[in-house]
Coordinates of C-alpha atoms in Angstrom, one line a residue:
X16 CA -12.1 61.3 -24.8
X17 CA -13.1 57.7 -24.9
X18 CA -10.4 56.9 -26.7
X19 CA -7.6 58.3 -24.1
X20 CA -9.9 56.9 -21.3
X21 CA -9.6 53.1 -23.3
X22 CA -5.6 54.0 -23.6
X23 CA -5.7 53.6 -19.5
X24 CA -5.7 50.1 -19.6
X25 CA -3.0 50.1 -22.2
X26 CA 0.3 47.3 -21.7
X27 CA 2.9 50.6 -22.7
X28 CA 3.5 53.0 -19.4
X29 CA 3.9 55.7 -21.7
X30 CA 0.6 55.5 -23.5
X31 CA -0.5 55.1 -20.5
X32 CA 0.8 58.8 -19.4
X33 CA 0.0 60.8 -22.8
X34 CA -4.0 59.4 -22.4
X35 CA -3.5 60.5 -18.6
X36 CA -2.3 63.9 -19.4
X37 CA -4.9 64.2 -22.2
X38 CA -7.6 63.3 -19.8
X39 CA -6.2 66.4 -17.4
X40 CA -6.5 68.3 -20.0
X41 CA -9.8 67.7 -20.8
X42 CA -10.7 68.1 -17.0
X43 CA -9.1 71.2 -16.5
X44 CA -11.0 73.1 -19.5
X45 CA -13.3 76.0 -18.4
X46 CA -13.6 78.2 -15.7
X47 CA -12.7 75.5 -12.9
X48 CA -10.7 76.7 -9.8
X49 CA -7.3 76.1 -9.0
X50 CA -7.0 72.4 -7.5
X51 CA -6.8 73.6 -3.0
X52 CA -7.3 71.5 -0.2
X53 CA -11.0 71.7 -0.5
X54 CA -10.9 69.4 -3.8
X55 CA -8.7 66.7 -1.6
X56 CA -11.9 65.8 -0.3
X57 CA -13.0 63.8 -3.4
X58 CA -10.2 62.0 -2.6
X59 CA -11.4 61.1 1.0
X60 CA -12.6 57.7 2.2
X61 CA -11.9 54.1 2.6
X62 CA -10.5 52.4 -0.5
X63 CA -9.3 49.4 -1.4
X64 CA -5.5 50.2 -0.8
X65 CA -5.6 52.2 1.9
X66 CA -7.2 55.5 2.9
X67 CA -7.1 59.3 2.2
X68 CA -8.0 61.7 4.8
X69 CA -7.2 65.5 4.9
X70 CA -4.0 65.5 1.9
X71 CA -2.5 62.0 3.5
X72 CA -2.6 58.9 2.4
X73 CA -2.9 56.3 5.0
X74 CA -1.1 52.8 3.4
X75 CA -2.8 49.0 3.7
X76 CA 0.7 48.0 4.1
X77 CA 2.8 46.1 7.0
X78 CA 4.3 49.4 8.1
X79 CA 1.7 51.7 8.7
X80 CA 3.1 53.9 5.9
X81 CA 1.7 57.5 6.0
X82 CA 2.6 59.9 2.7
X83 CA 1.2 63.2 2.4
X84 CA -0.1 64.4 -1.3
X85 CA 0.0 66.9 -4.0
X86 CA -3.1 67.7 -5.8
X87 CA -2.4 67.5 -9.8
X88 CA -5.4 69.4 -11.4
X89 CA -8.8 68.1 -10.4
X90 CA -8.5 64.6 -10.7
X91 CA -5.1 63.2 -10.1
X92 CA -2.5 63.1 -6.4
X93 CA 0.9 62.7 -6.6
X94 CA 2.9 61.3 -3.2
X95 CA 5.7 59.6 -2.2
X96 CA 5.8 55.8 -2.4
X97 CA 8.0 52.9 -0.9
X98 CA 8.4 49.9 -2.9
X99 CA 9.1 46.2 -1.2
X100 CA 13.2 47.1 -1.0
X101 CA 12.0 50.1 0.8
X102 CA 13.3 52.6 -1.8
X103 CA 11.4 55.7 -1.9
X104 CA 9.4 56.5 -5.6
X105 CA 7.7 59.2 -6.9
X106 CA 3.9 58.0 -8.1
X107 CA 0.9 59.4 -9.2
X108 CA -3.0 58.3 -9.3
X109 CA -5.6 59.9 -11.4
X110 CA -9.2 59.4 -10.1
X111 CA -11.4 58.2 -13.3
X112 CA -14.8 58.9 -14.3
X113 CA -15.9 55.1 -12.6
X114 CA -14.4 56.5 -9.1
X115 CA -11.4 54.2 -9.6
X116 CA -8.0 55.7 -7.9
X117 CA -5.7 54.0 -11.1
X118 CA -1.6 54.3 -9.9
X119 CA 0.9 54.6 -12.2
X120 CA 2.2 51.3 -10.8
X121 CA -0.4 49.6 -11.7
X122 CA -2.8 48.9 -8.8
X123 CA -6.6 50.5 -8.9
X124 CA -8.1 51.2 -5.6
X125 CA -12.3 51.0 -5.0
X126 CA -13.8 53.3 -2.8
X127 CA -14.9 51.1 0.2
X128 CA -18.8 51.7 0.8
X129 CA -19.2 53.2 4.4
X130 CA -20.6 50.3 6.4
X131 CA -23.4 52.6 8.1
X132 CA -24.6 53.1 4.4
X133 CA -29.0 52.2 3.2
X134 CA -28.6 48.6 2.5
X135 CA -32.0 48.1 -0.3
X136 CA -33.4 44.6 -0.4
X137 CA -31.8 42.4 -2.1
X138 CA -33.6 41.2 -5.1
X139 CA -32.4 37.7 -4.8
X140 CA -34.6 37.6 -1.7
X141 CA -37.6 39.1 -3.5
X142 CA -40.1 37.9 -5.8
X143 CA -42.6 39.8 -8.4
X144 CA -45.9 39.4 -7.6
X145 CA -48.8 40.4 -10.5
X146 CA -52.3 39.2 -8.2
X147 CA -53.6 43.1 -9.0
X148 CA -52.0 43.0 -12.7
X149 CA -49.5 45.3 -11.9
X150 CA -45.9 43.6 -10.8
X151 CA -45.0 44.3 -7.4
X152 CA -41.9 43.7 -5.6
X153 CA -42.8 41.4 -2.3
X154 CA -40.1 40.6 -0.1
X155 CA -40.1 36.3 0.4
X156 CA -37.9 36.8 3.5
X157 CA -40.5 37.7 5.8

């Protein structure tokens, strides 16, 4: 397995697509349910490139694109996408074990943390304290 995940990031699209299709392989072992619209939600969110609601992709793009998808086993969409001549292509993205969305063109989306999320304390802010012998987190911005 960690040798078709490291084949990912290879230059050749086709080794690119055998590690890809051993990877959903590998996923769809077992007893696991047919992909439905109720595994589209790991899909959901904000990412990098745009976002996923429902089984539609909402583009980052100048033209407000909107594509619906196909589930492709557990962890991979396939849609509809326009390139810059506006030519319509058929592309894939296969959500890896780090929660990247890696297309088959090329670009890798990150999920965009919610902005009503727990922010922790930054540690840069912080500084360890040991007056009782045991180290202590105290916060210096206060």
């Amino acid at each position: 397995m960690d040798g078709a995940a490291a084949a990912l990031a290879h230059k050749e699209r086709r080794t690119v697509e055998i590690a890809m299709e051993v990877l959903e392989r590998l996923a769809d072992r077992g007893s696991a349910p047919p992909a439905s619209a109720d595994a589209a939600t790991a899909f959901e969110g904000t990412w990098t490139g745009g976002s996923i609601k429902g089984q539609k992709i909402f583009w980052n793009s100048d033209d407000d694109l909107i594509t619906p998808f196909e589930l492709k086993g557990r962890s991979a969409i396939s849609t509809v996408c326009v390139d810059k001549s506006g030519r319509e292509l058929a592309c894939w993205a296969r959500l890896d074990a780090y929660g990247t969305l890696r297309w088959d063109f090329g670009e890798e989306w990150i999920r965009v943390e919610d902005s009503d999320a727990t922010v922790l304390p930054s540690l840069s802010s912080a500084t360890l304290s040991t007056s009782s012998g045991v180290p202590a987190l105290q916060d210096s911005s206060s």
